[in-house]
Tab-separated table of C-alpha atoms in Angstrom:
chain	number	residue	atom	x	y	z
A	1	MET	CA	-0.165	0.075	-0.276
A	2	SER	CA	1.465	3.137	-1.132
A	3	LYS	CA	0.310	6.715	-0.013
A	4	VAL	CA	2.179	10.019	-1.031
A	5	LEU	CA	2.786	12.944	1.506
A	6	LYS	CA	4.294	15.698	2.490
A	7	ILE	CA	5.915	16.208	6.073
A	8	PHE	CA	7.038	19.496	7.933
A	9	LEU	CA	8.878	18.869	11.232
A	10	LEU	CA	7.783	20.270	14.659
A	11	ILE	CA	10.422	21.295	17.347
A	12	GLY	CA	8.811	18.553	19.944
A	13	VAL	CA	9.509	15.457	17.568
A	14	LEU	CA	12.944	16.289	16.634
A	15	SER	CA	14.287	13.507	18.715
A	16	VAL	CA	12.250	11.145	16.333
A	17	PHE	CA	12.101	12.802	12.665
A	18	PRO	CA	15.032	14.117	10.468
A	19	LYS	CA	16.032	17.830	10.640
A	20	ALA	CA	14.515	18.676	7.253
A	21	PRO	CA	11.622	17.496	4.745
A	22	TRP	CA	12.430	14.239	3.494
A	23	PRO	CA	13.119	14.080	-0.029
A	24	GLN	CA	11.127	12.969	-2.969
A	25	GLY	CA	11.050	9.351	-2.983
A	26	THR	CA	11.711	8.409	0.846
A	27	GLU	CA	9.583	5.469	1.869
A	28	CYS	CA	8.261	5.654	5.352
A	29	VAL	CA	6.123	3.108	7.370
A	30	ALA	CA	2.673	4.351	9.642
A	31	ARG	CA	3.735	3.943	13.450
A	32	TYR	CA	0.283	4.347	14.503
A	33	ASN	CA	-3.294	4.973	12.918
A	34	PHE	CA	-3.941	8.156	11.155
A	35	LYS	CA	-7.604	9.050	11.209
A	36	GLY	CA	-6.701	12.721	9.384
A	37	THR	CA	-8.167	15.780	10.484
A	38	SER	CA	-10.076	17.048	7.680
A	39	GLU	CA	-11.796	15.666	4.466
A	40	HIS	CA	-8.767	16.300	2.326
A	41	ASP	CA	-6.748	13.709	4.788
A	42	LEU	CA	-6.441	10.672	3.248
A	43	PRO	CA	-6.499	7.929	6.706
A	44	PHE	CA	-3.943	5.070	6.881
A	45	LYS	CA	-3.175	2.250	9.434
A	46	LYS	CA	-0.539	1.436	11.515
A	47	GLY	CA	1.795	-0.416	9.197
A	48	ASP	CA	0.965	1.184	5.916
A	49	VAL	CA	3.565	1.706	3.799
A	50	LEU	CA	4.023	5.122	2.505
A	51	THR	CA	6.179	7.124	-0.267
A	52	ILE	CA	6.716	10.355	-0.880
A	53	ILE	CA	6.563	11.066	-4.886
A	54	VAL	CA	5.069	14.517	-4.837
A	55	VAL	CA	4.826	17.181	-2.493
A	56	THR	CA	1.080	17.816	-2.265
A	57	LYS	CA	-0.697	14.575	-3.247
A	58	VAL	CA	-1.441	11.655	-1.307
A	59	MET	CA	-2.304	8.333	-3.168
A	60	LEU	CA	-3.087	5.020	-2.120
A	61	ARG	CA	-1.620	2.406	-5.086
A	62	ASP	CA	-4.089	-0.275	-4.762
A	63	ARG	CA	-6.970	2.095	-4.551
A	64	GLY	CA	-6.139	5.239	-6.490
A	65	GLU	CA	-7.289	7.485	-4.324
A	66	ARG	CA	-5.775	10.792	-3.567
A	67	SER	CA	-5.749	13.745	-1.647
A	68	PHE	CA	-4.482	17.278	-2.808
A	69	THR	CA	-3.774	18.911	0.704
A	70	PRO	CA	-0.593	18.988	2.249
A	71	ILE	CA	-0.474	16.977	5.726
A	72	LEU	CA	0.807	19.442	8.277
A	73	ASN	CA	-0.308	18.744	11.477
A	74	ALA	CA	1.593	17.566	14.464
A	75	GLU	CA	-0.659	14.041	14.667
A	76	PHE	CA	0.316	13.103	11.728
A	77	GLN	CA	3.757	13.675	11.765
A	78	VAL	CA	3.843	11.792	14.937
A	79	CYS	CA	2.483	8.368	13.000
A	80	VAL	CA	5.046	8.300	10.340
A	81	LEU	CA	8.364	7.099	10.341
A	82	PRO	CA	11.055	6.973	7.548
A	83	LEU	CA	10.760	3.249	6.221
A	84	ASN	CA	14.727	2.264	6.007
A	85	SER	CA	15.925	4.746	9.041
A	86	GLY	CA	17.738	3.364	11.647
A	87	SER	CA	14.476	2.854	13.909
A	88	SER	CA	13.114	0.938	11.690
A	89	PRO	CA	13.290	-2.382	11.574
A	90	SER	CA	12.410	-2.776	7.482
A	91	ARG	CA	15.434	-2.210	5.994
A	92	TRP	CA	15.612	-5.630	4.789
A	93	PHE	CA	13.700	-4.083	1.542
A	94	HIS	CA	15.667	-3.856	-0.919
A	95	GLY	CA	13.874	-2.364	-4.170
A	96	LYS	CA	14.577	-2.865	-7.463
A	97	ILE	CA	16.808	-5.338	-7.183
A	98	THR	CA	17.004	-8.697	-9.449
A	99	ARG	CA	16.977	-12.776	-8.371
A	100	ASP	CA	20.803	-12.842	-8.947
A	101	ARG	CA	21.585	-9.991	-6.491
A	102	ALA	CA	19.334	-11.022	-4.089
A	103	GLU	CA	20.941	-14.407	-3.966
A	104	HIS	CA	24.164	-12.740	-3.871
A	105	LEU	CA	23.204	-10.739	-1.350
A	106	LEU	CA	22.100	-13.897	0.921
A	107	HIS	CA	25.491	-15.777	0.475
A	108	PRO	CA	27.047	-17.195	2.280
A	109	PRO	CA	23.937	-19.355	2.765
A	110	GLU	CA	22.341	-18.956	6.194
A	111	THR	CA	19.025	-20.880	7.208
A	112	GLY	CA	16.635	-17.982	7.921
A	113	LEU	CA	18.357	-15.000	6.467
A	114	PHE	CA	16.295	-12.819	4.124
A	115	LEU	CA	15.311	-9.978	2.280
A	116	VAL	CA	12.366	-8.724	0.333
A	117	ARG	CA	12.440	-6.948	-3.210
A	118	GLU	CA	10.192	-5.768	-5.554
A	119	SER	CA	9.168	-8.399	-8.099
A	120	THR	CA	10.914	-8.207	-11.273
A	121	ASN	CA	8.732	-10.678	-13.281
A	122	PHE	CA	5.115	-8.867	-11.878
A	123	PRO	CA	5.964	-5.442	-11.557
A	124	GLY	CA	3.675	-4.103	-8.632
A	125	ASP	CA	4.180	-7.443	-6.368
A	126	TYR	CA	7.075	-8.419	-4.184
A	127	THR	CA	9.461	-11.055	-3.479
A	128	LEU	CA	10.448	-12.717	-0.134
A	129	CYS	CA	13.637	-13.800	-0.520
A	130	VAL	CA	15.078	-16.899	1.918
A	131	SER	CA	18.320	-18.986	2.809
A	132	CYS	CA	17.205	-21.938	3.608
A	133	GLU	CA	19.821	-24.877	3.805
A	134	GLY	CA	22.050	-23.615	1.423
A	135	LYS	CA	19.435	-22.570	-1.274
A	136	VAL	CA	17.574	-19.569	-1.649
A	137	GLU	CA	13.899	-19.786	-2.515
A	138	HIS	CA	12.149	-16.790	-3.480
A	139	TYR	CA	8.253	-16.331	-2.523
A	140	ARG	CA	5.916	-14.120	-4.979
A	141	ILE	CA	3.790	-11.952	-2.813
A	142	ILE	CA	0.900	-10.839	-4.881
A	143	TYR	CA	-1.817	-8.455	-4.069
A	144	HIS	CA	-5.240	-9.793	-3.691
A	145	ASN	CA	-8.335	-7.987	-3.145
A	146	GLY	CA	-6.185	-5.157	-1.316
A	147	LYS	CA	-4.211	-7.705	0.778
A	148	LEU	CA	-0.825	-8.888	0.503
A	149	THR	CA	-0.624	-12.746	0.571
A	150	ILE	CA	2.042	-15.803	-0.167
A	151	ASP	CA	-0.126	-18.944	-0.088
A	152	GLU	CA	-3.720	-17.047	-0.311
A	153	GLU	CA	-4.612	-18.465	2.576
A	154	MET	CA	-2.795	-15.759	5.164
A	155	PHE	CA	-3.852	-12.294	4.431
A	156	PHE	CA	-1.776	-9.229	5.437
A	157	ASP	CA	-2.601	-5.302	5.208
A	158	ASN	CA	1.223	-4.470	4.606
A	159	LEU	CA	4.575	-5.982	4.319
A	160	MET	CA	5.223	-5.262	7.724
A	161	GLN	CA	2.654	-7.466	8.770
A	162	LEU	CA	3.829	-10.408	6.626
A	163	VAL	CA	7.620	-10.603	8.039
A	164	GLU	CA	6.069	-10.132	11.401
A	165	HIS	CA	4.207	-13.467	11.178
A	166	TYR	CA	6.546	-15.113	9.263
A	167	THR	CA	9.132	-14.586	11.733
A	168	LYS	CA	7.134	-16.151	14.203
A	169	ASP	CA	6.282	-19.095	12.132
A	170	ALA	CA	7.243	-20.881	9.013
A	171	ASP	CA	3.760	-21.511	8.220
A	172	GLY	CA	4.678	-23.182	4.874
A	173	LEU	CA	7.854	-21.340	4.057
A	174	CYS	CA	10.989	-23.420	4.280
A	175	THR	CA	11.967	-22.038	7.210
A	176	ARG	CA	11.057	-19.449	9.748
A	177	LEU	CA	12.369	-16.188	8.907
A	178	ILE	CA	15.492	-15.507	11.703
A	179	LYS	CA	17.931	-12.588	10.028
A	180	PRO	CA	17.130	-10.013	7.642
A	181	LYS	CA	19.870	-8.909	5.245
A	182	LEU	CA	20.282	-5.157	5.853
A	183	GLU	CA	20.362	-2.730	2.967
A	184	GLU	CA	24.137	-1.536	2.697
A	185	GLY	CA	26.037	0.529	0.805
A	186	THR	CA	26.280	3.680	-0.280
A	187	VAL	CA	23.075	4.139	-2.057
A	188	ALA	CA	21.406	3.139	1.142
A	189	ALA	CA	23.747	5.390	3.590
A	190	GLN	CA	22.861	8.595	1.082
A	191	ASP	CA	19.390	8.034	1.898
A	192	GLU	CA	20.050	7.267	5.697
A	193	PHE	CA	22.076	10.453	6.097
A	194	SER	CA	19.303	12.132	3.672
A	195	ARG	CA	16.284	10.963	6.393
A	196	SER	CA	18.280	11.979	9.159
A	197	GLY	CA	18.805	15.472	8.045
A	198	TRP	CA	22.592	14.970	7.830
A	199	SER	CA	22.945	15.437	3.832
A	200	MET	CA	24.658	17.982	2.281
A	201	ASN	CA	24.517	19.472	-1.502
A	202	MET	CA	28.122	19.111	-3.134
A	203	LYS	CA	26.878	22.364	-4.976
A	204	ASP	CA	27.127	24.146	-1.866
A	205	LEU	CA	30.547	22.783	-0.793
A	206	LYS	CA	33.771	24.940	-2.091
A	207	LEU	CA	37.172	22.567	-1.679
A	208	GLN	CA	40.055	24.692	-1.224
A	209	GLN	CA	43.704	23.189	-0.107
A	210	VAL	CA	44.612	19.954	1.457
A	211	ILE	CA	45.484	20.237	5.370
A	212	GLY	CA	46.166	17.155	5.711
A	213	LYS	CA	46.871	13.447	4.429
A	214	GLY	CA	45.729	9.611	5.592
A	215	GLU	CA	46.002	6.361	4.349
A	216	PHE	CA	42.174	6.298	2.993
A	217	GLY	CA	42.366	10.073	1.455
A	218	ASP	CA	42.787	13.954	1.956
A	219	VAL	CA	41.506	16.266	4.747
A	220	MET	CA	40.734	19.436	2.656
A	221	ALA	CA	40.025	22.918	4.226
A	222	GLY	CA	36.679	24.173	2.501
A	223	ASP	CA	33.537	26.431	2.310
A	224	TYR	CA	30.120	25.383	3.040
A	225	ARG	CA	27.757	28.648	2.075
A	226	GLY	CA	30.281	30.579	3.636
A	227	THR	CA	31.330	29.055	6.560
A	228	LYS	CA	34.754	27.488	7.036
A	229	VAL	CA	34.737	23.679	7.325
A	230	ALA	CA	37.247	20.717	7.270
A	231	VAL	CA	36.258	18.162	4.775
A	232	LYS	CA	37.561	14.400	4.504
A	233	CYS	CA	37.348	12.892	1.238
A	234	ILE	CA	37.366	9.453	0.584
A	235	LYS	CA	37.136	8.242	-3.024
A	236	ASN	CA	37.336	4.541	-2.798
A	237	ASP	CA	33.544	2.680	-2.303
A	238	ALA	CA	34.972	0.103	0.293
A	239	THR	CA	36.884	2.367	2.362
A	240	ALA	CA	33.735	4.551	1.998
A	241	GLN	CA	31.961	1.904	3.550
A	242	ALA	CA	34.286	1.985	6.491
A	243	PHE	CA	33.812	5.889	6.910
A	244	ILE	CA	30.050	5.849	6.692
A	245	ALA	CA	29.867	3.736	9.927
A	246	GLU	CA	32.431	6.862	11.408
A	247	ALA	CA	29.668	9.616	10.325
A	248	SER	CA	26.983	7.825	11.698
A	249	VAL	CA	28.403	7.587	14.953
A	250	MET	CA	29.106	11.053	14.694
A	251	THR	CA	25.743	11.836	14.068
A	252	LYS	CA	24.922	10.297	17.625
A	253	LEU	CA	27.787	12.766	19.538
A	254	ARG	CA	27.696	15.842	20.556
A	255	HIS	CA	30.019	17.838	22.918
A	256	ASP	CA	31.548	21.434	22.844
A	257	ASN	CA	34.938	18.812	22.970
A	258	LEU	CA	34.187	16.460	20.331
A	259	VAL	CA	35.003	17.453	16.738
A	260	GLN	CA	31.279	18.582	15.553
A	261	LEU	CA	30.003	16.857	12.457
A	262	LEU	CA	28.563	18.982	10.328
A	263	GLY	CA	26.891	16.976	7.445
A	264	VAL	CA	27.349	14.211	5.154
A	265	ILE	CA	28.212	14.040	1.205
A	266	VAL	CA	27.491	10.841	-0.729
A	267	GLU	CA	28.212	11.005	-4.387
A	268	GLU	CA	26.681	8.568	-7.163
A	269	ASN	CA	30.357	7.183	-7.622
A	270	SER	CA	30.644	6.308	-4.326
A	271	SER	CA	33.039	9.187	-3.174
A	272	LEU	CA	31.993	10.358	0.718
A	273	TYR	CA	32.868	13.407	2.106
A	274	ILE	CA	32.404	14.205	5.833
A	275	VAL	CA	32.414	17.783	6.892
A	276	THR	CA	32.977	19.095	10.423
A	277	GLU	CA	33.827	21.906	11.995
A	278	TYR	CA	36.954	23.944	10.872
A	279	MET	CA	39.990	23.816	13.967
A	280	ALA	CA	41.922	26.417	12.853
A	281	LYS	CA	45.435	25.119	14.787
A	282	GLY	CA	45.526	21.631	13.394
A	283	CYS	CA	46.168	18.465	15.672
A	284	LEU	CA	47.563	18.688	18.922
A	285	VAL	CA	50.434	16.970	18.771
A	286	ASP	CA	51.499	19.553	15.936
A	287	TYR	CA	50.556	22.686	17.893
A	288	LEU	CA	52.556	21.194	20.940
A	289	ARG	CA	55.692	20.260	19.023
A	290	SER	CA	55.608	23.617	17.066
A	291	ARG	CA	54.751	26.154	20.214
A	292	GLY	CA	56.752	24.095	22.789
A	293	ARG	CA	57.898	25.465	26.181
A	294	THR	CA	58.206	29.205	25.277
A	295	VAL	CA	54.806	29.737	24.275
A	296	LEU	CA	52.790	26.953	26.375
A	297	GLY	CA	53.023	27.150	29.971
A	298	GLY	CA	51.252	25.168	32.469
A	299	ASP	CA	47.782	26.381	32.650
A	300	ALA	CA	47.472	25.443	28.812
A	301	LEU	CA	48.857	22.182	29.320
A	302	LEU	CA	46.150	21.408	32.104
A	303	HIS	CA	43.146	23.076	30.146
A	304	PHE	CA	44.028	20.779	27.273
A	305	ALA	CA	44.405	17.610	29.173
A	306	LEU	CA	40.617	18.753	30.850
A	307	ASP	CA	39.096	19.566	27.441
A	308	VAL	CA	39.808	16.049	25.812
A	309	CYS	CA	38.653	14.548	29.877
A	310	GLU	CA	35.319	16.509	29.421
A	311	ALA	CA	35.096	14.805	26.021
A	312	MET	CA	35.960	11.107	27.092
A	313	ALA	CA	33.603	11.709	30.093
A	314	TYR	CA	31.368	12.372	27.906
A	315	LEU	CA	31.941	9.452	25.645
A	316	GLU	CA	31.728	6.936	28.744
A	317	ALA	CA	28.284	8.472	29.948
A	318	ASN	CA	26.971	7.601	26.509
A	319	ASN	CA	28.910	4.175	26.639
A	320	PHE	CA	31.200	4.551	23.606
A	321	ILE	CA	34.578	4.462	23.267
A	322	HIS	CA	37.137	5.640	21.393
A	323	ARG	CA	39.780	2.908	21.021
A	324	ASP	CA	42.403	5.539	19.102
A	325	LEU	CA	43.131	8.318	21.498
A	326	ALA	CA	45.764	10.018	20.972
A	327	ALA	CA	47.300	13.673	20.697
A	328	ARG	CA	47.075	13.106	16.831
A	329	ASN	CA	43.356	12.929	17.043
A	330	VAL	CA	42.809	15.541	18.773
A	331	LEU	CA	42.640	19.077	17.319
A	332	VAL	CA	42.792	22.682	18.517
A	333	SER	CA	40.772	25.698	17.820
A	334	ASP	CA	41.163	29.541	17.236
A	335	ASP	CA	41.039	29.915	20.764
A	336	ASN	CA	43.043	26.946	22.178
A	337	VAL	CA	40.290	24.605	22.761
A	338	ALA	CA	41.314	21.006	22.448
A	339	LYS	CA	38.369	18.766	20.625
A	340	VAL	CA	38.534	15.175	20.106
A	341	SER	CA	38.747	14.205	16.510
A	342	ASP	CA	38.576	10.265	14.155
A	343	PHE	CA	36.074	8.428	15.070
A	344	GLY	CA	36.914	5.721	12.762
A	345	LEU	CA	37.261	3.287	15.363
A	346	THR	CA	34.806	4.320	17.894
A	347	LYS	CA	31.941	1.914	18.605
A	348	GLU	CA	29.349	1.180	21.007
A	349	VAL	CA	30.505	-0.728	24.123
A	350	SER	CA	28.311	-3.489	23.219
A	351	SER	CA	29.764	-3.541	19.552
A	352	SER	CA	32.125	-6.494	18.533
A	353	GLN	CA	35.678	-5.637	18.552
A	354	ASP	CA	37.627	-5.896	15.336
A	355	THR	CA	40.957	-6.920	14.520
A	356	ALA	CA	42.460	-3.887	12.885
A	357	LYS	CA	46.022	-2.729	13.213
A	358	LEU	CA	46.192	-0.964	16.266
A	359	PRO	CA	48.842	1.966	17.723
A	360	VAL	CA	50.962	-0.176	20.006
A	361	LYS	CA	52.020	2.370	21.968
A	362	TRP	CA	48.691	3.715	23.228
A	363	THR	CA	47.064	0.584	23.245
A	364	ALA	CA	46.416	-0.838	26.412
A	365	PRO	CA	48.159	-4.234	27.048
A	366	GLU	CA	44.295	-6.130	27.394
A	367	ALA	CA	43.256	-4.758	23.744
A	368	LEU	CA	46.649	-5.640	21.984
A	369	ARG	CA	46.586	-9.159	23.974
A	370	GLU	CA	42.611	-10.028	23.760
A	371	LYS	CA	41.316	-7.335	21.619
A	372	ASN	CA	39.260	-6.771	24.965
A	373	PHE	CA	38.474	-2.888	24.246
A	374	SER	CA	36.774	-0.610	26.719
A	375	THR	CA	36.414	2.608	28.281
A	376	LYS	CA	39.482	1.242	30.985
A	377	SER	CA	41.247	0.497	27.470
A	378	ASP	CA	40.346	4.803	26.194
A	379	VAL	CA	41.860	5.607	29.890
A	380	TRP	CA	45.409	4.128	29.218
A	381	SER	CA	45.455	6.100	26.096
A	382	TYR	CA	44.412	8.872	27.691
A	383	GLY	CA	47.557	8.834	30.539
A	384	ILE	CA	50.027	8.049	27.122
A	385	LEU	CA	48.047	11.481	25.672
A	386	LEU	CA	48.782	12.972	29.258
A	387	TRP	CA	52.716	12.135	28.704
A	388	GLU	CA	52.594	13.774	24.932
A	389	ILE	CA	51.273	16.564	26.273
A	390	TYR	CA	53.561	16.982	29.001
A	391	SER	CA	56.526	16.284	26.925
A	392	PHE	CA	55.355	18.633	24.192
A	393	GLY	CA	54.882	15.753	21.716
A	394	ARG	CA	57.542	13.339	22.026
A	395	VAL	CA	56.790	9.896	20.826
A	396	PRO	CA	55.956	7.807	23.820
A	397	TYR	CA	58.292	5.000	25.123
A	398	PRO	CA	61.175	7.252	23.433
A	399	ARG	CA	64.666	4.783	22.889
A	400	ILE	CA	62.721	1.471	23.135
A	401	PRO	CA	62.283	-0.463	20.138
A	402	LEU	CA	58.954	-0.818	19.320
A	403	LYS	CA	58.801	-4.834	19.353
A	404	GLU	CA	59.742	-4.333	23.029
A	405	VAL	CA	57.289	-2.008	24.382
A	406	VAL	CA	54.738	-4.558	25.214
A	407	PRO	CA	56.893	-7.322	26.504
A	408	ARG	CA	58.071	-4.774	29.077
A	409	VAL	CA	55.104	-2.847	29.834
A	410	GLU	CA	53.808	-6.414	30.522
A	411	LYS	CA	56.053	-6.626	33.138
A	412	GLY	CA	54.930	-3.659	35.107
A	413	TYR	CA	57.471	-0.800	33.501
A	414	LYS	CA	56.089	2.633	33.069
A	415	MET	CA	57.379	5.987	31.505
A	416	ASP	CA	59.375	8.522	33.599
A	417	CYS	CA	57.815	11.653	34.278
A	418	PRO	CA	58.606	13.967	31.566
A	419	ASP	CA	60.568	17.198	32.525
A	420	GLY	CA	59.020	19.983	34.291
A	421	CYS	CA	55.310	17.950	34.755
A	422	PRO	CA	53.731	18.318	38.324
A	423	GLU	CA	54.208	15.369	40.429
A	424	VAL	CA	50.666	15.622	40.992
A	425	VAL	CA	49.584	15.018	37.236
A	426	TYR	CA	52.121	12.098	36.811
A	427	ASN	CA	50.470	10.573	39.420
A	428	ILE	CA	47.722	10.169	37.623
A	429	MET	CA	49.177	9.248	34.216
A	430	LYS	CA	50.574	6.329	36.600
A	431	GLN	CA	47.002	5.315	37.611
A	432	CYS	CA	45.783	5.342	33.889
A	433	TRP	CA	48.897	2.770	33.099
A	434	ASN	CA	47.599	0.192	36.029
A	435	LEU	CA	48.011	-3.232	34.019
A	436	ASP	CA	44.333	-3.930	36.139
A	437	PRO	CA	41.867	-2.488	34.119
A	438	ALA	CA	39.234	-2.316	36.708
A	439	ALA	CA	41.823	-0.777	39.081
A	440	ARG	CA	42.194	2.282	36.729
A	441	PRO	CA	40.213	5.264	37.192
A	442	SER	CA	37.013	6.701	35.327
A	443	PHE	CA	37.359	9.563	33.005
A	444	GLN	CA	34.547	11.023	35.839
A	445	MET	CA	37.197	10.357	38.276
A	446	LEU	CA	39.989	11.930	35.988
A	447	LYS	CA	37.787	15.238	35.011
A	448	GLU	CA	37.473	15.641	39.042
A	449	TRP	CA	41.428	15.481	40.207
A	450	ILE	CA	42.189	17.705	37.104
A	451	GLN	CA	39.335	20.184	37.650
A	452	HIS	CA	40.377	20.333	41.506
A	453	ILE	CA	44.355	20.649	40.808
A	454	ILE	CA	43.353	23.747	38.256
A	455	GLN	CA	40.719	24.997	40.885
A	456	GLY	CA	40.992	28.505	40.688
A	457	ARG	CA	43.105	29.379	38.394
A	458	PRO	CA	41.442	30.979	35.401
A	459	ARG	CA	41.869	30.124	31.994
A	460	LYS	CA	44.360	31.415	29.779
A	461	HIS	CA	44.557	31.511	25.771
């Protein structure tokens, strides 16, 4: 069942809805029944699938009914959610893909893995594709008297109801539906960012000079509608997939000491542009090395330490871990505020841990040994970052060959106090480097300790 509508947002529902009207072509699902508030409104039922195809027309695909009045009321807005949003269970719907493509997506075989696609042989119908005992079965879903059915015995108002039924009972299928094959790729990501209000227009972005180079692409200064921005440019599709996850994480996080995501651009050629606030003074490690002791006093160093700790306490409170905390991944604003950046490895605490190549000198022993990442492994890295700050950007474990770092650390070795570093700060570093993760302080504790050290000392820039 398809209906066509235009949706505007109210401040009261911004936690549920995007920042801007959804674009033409967006599919939505009805979360509640909607009776309409005028004779021109087209009512719908919970679970109905809706598609925005003309901004002022509402249409039922199976009955051809139309409404020509945009629906702008609050009741309607609360009733609808984008079909492929992260909050919706319907990313198993892959649209117009071929039979061969569906079978490719359901490989390797996993009994109960499924997706729904539009039928290529019978336009207007759907196909349920299910992996079962090494094969993929394709079940045609047809319309019958305005209802959807596979066997003409069970009838459903919409795809949501149909899928929900077969997840509970195979009821004639080869297997119960167990695991949805979620829509992936940069095309899906483009839709996702657009629906959640984070999509930007490439026509409004002017790229300027390169300000950084990484393994996966350049970081460039740019101008977006008159605002100076930084842009991470990823041109390879496979690499873009990884950074889409980074951008998705950044949409969930907002703090004065985290580099703020401004938007995302996903091009049809699979290029990805992650647009963030511009940090005029670059990364902290370069800033420390270039300014040195003659420019940066004890107050400045303490406040950099506090800025980073504020950001990490926020991540800790929201059950996120960074996994690559280091001075190179902290940026400095024009007014000397330090902000944590590079969320390429950031994951929710519940996420499975990957086995990517790790920065040995910054990574906690248990994370190197067992891939056991946690907030407490971030605390270890924070201790290393503190040492970087107070040594003005020196590489950790100086004069120790890389291959000897881990064995020595696991035997209890700790770096010496940097020249000029207050003993109270060095003691904090050592507590961060406790071999027992449970014995390390939390970021909230660290924040309170550093605030106590600088209590009563005005901030200087």
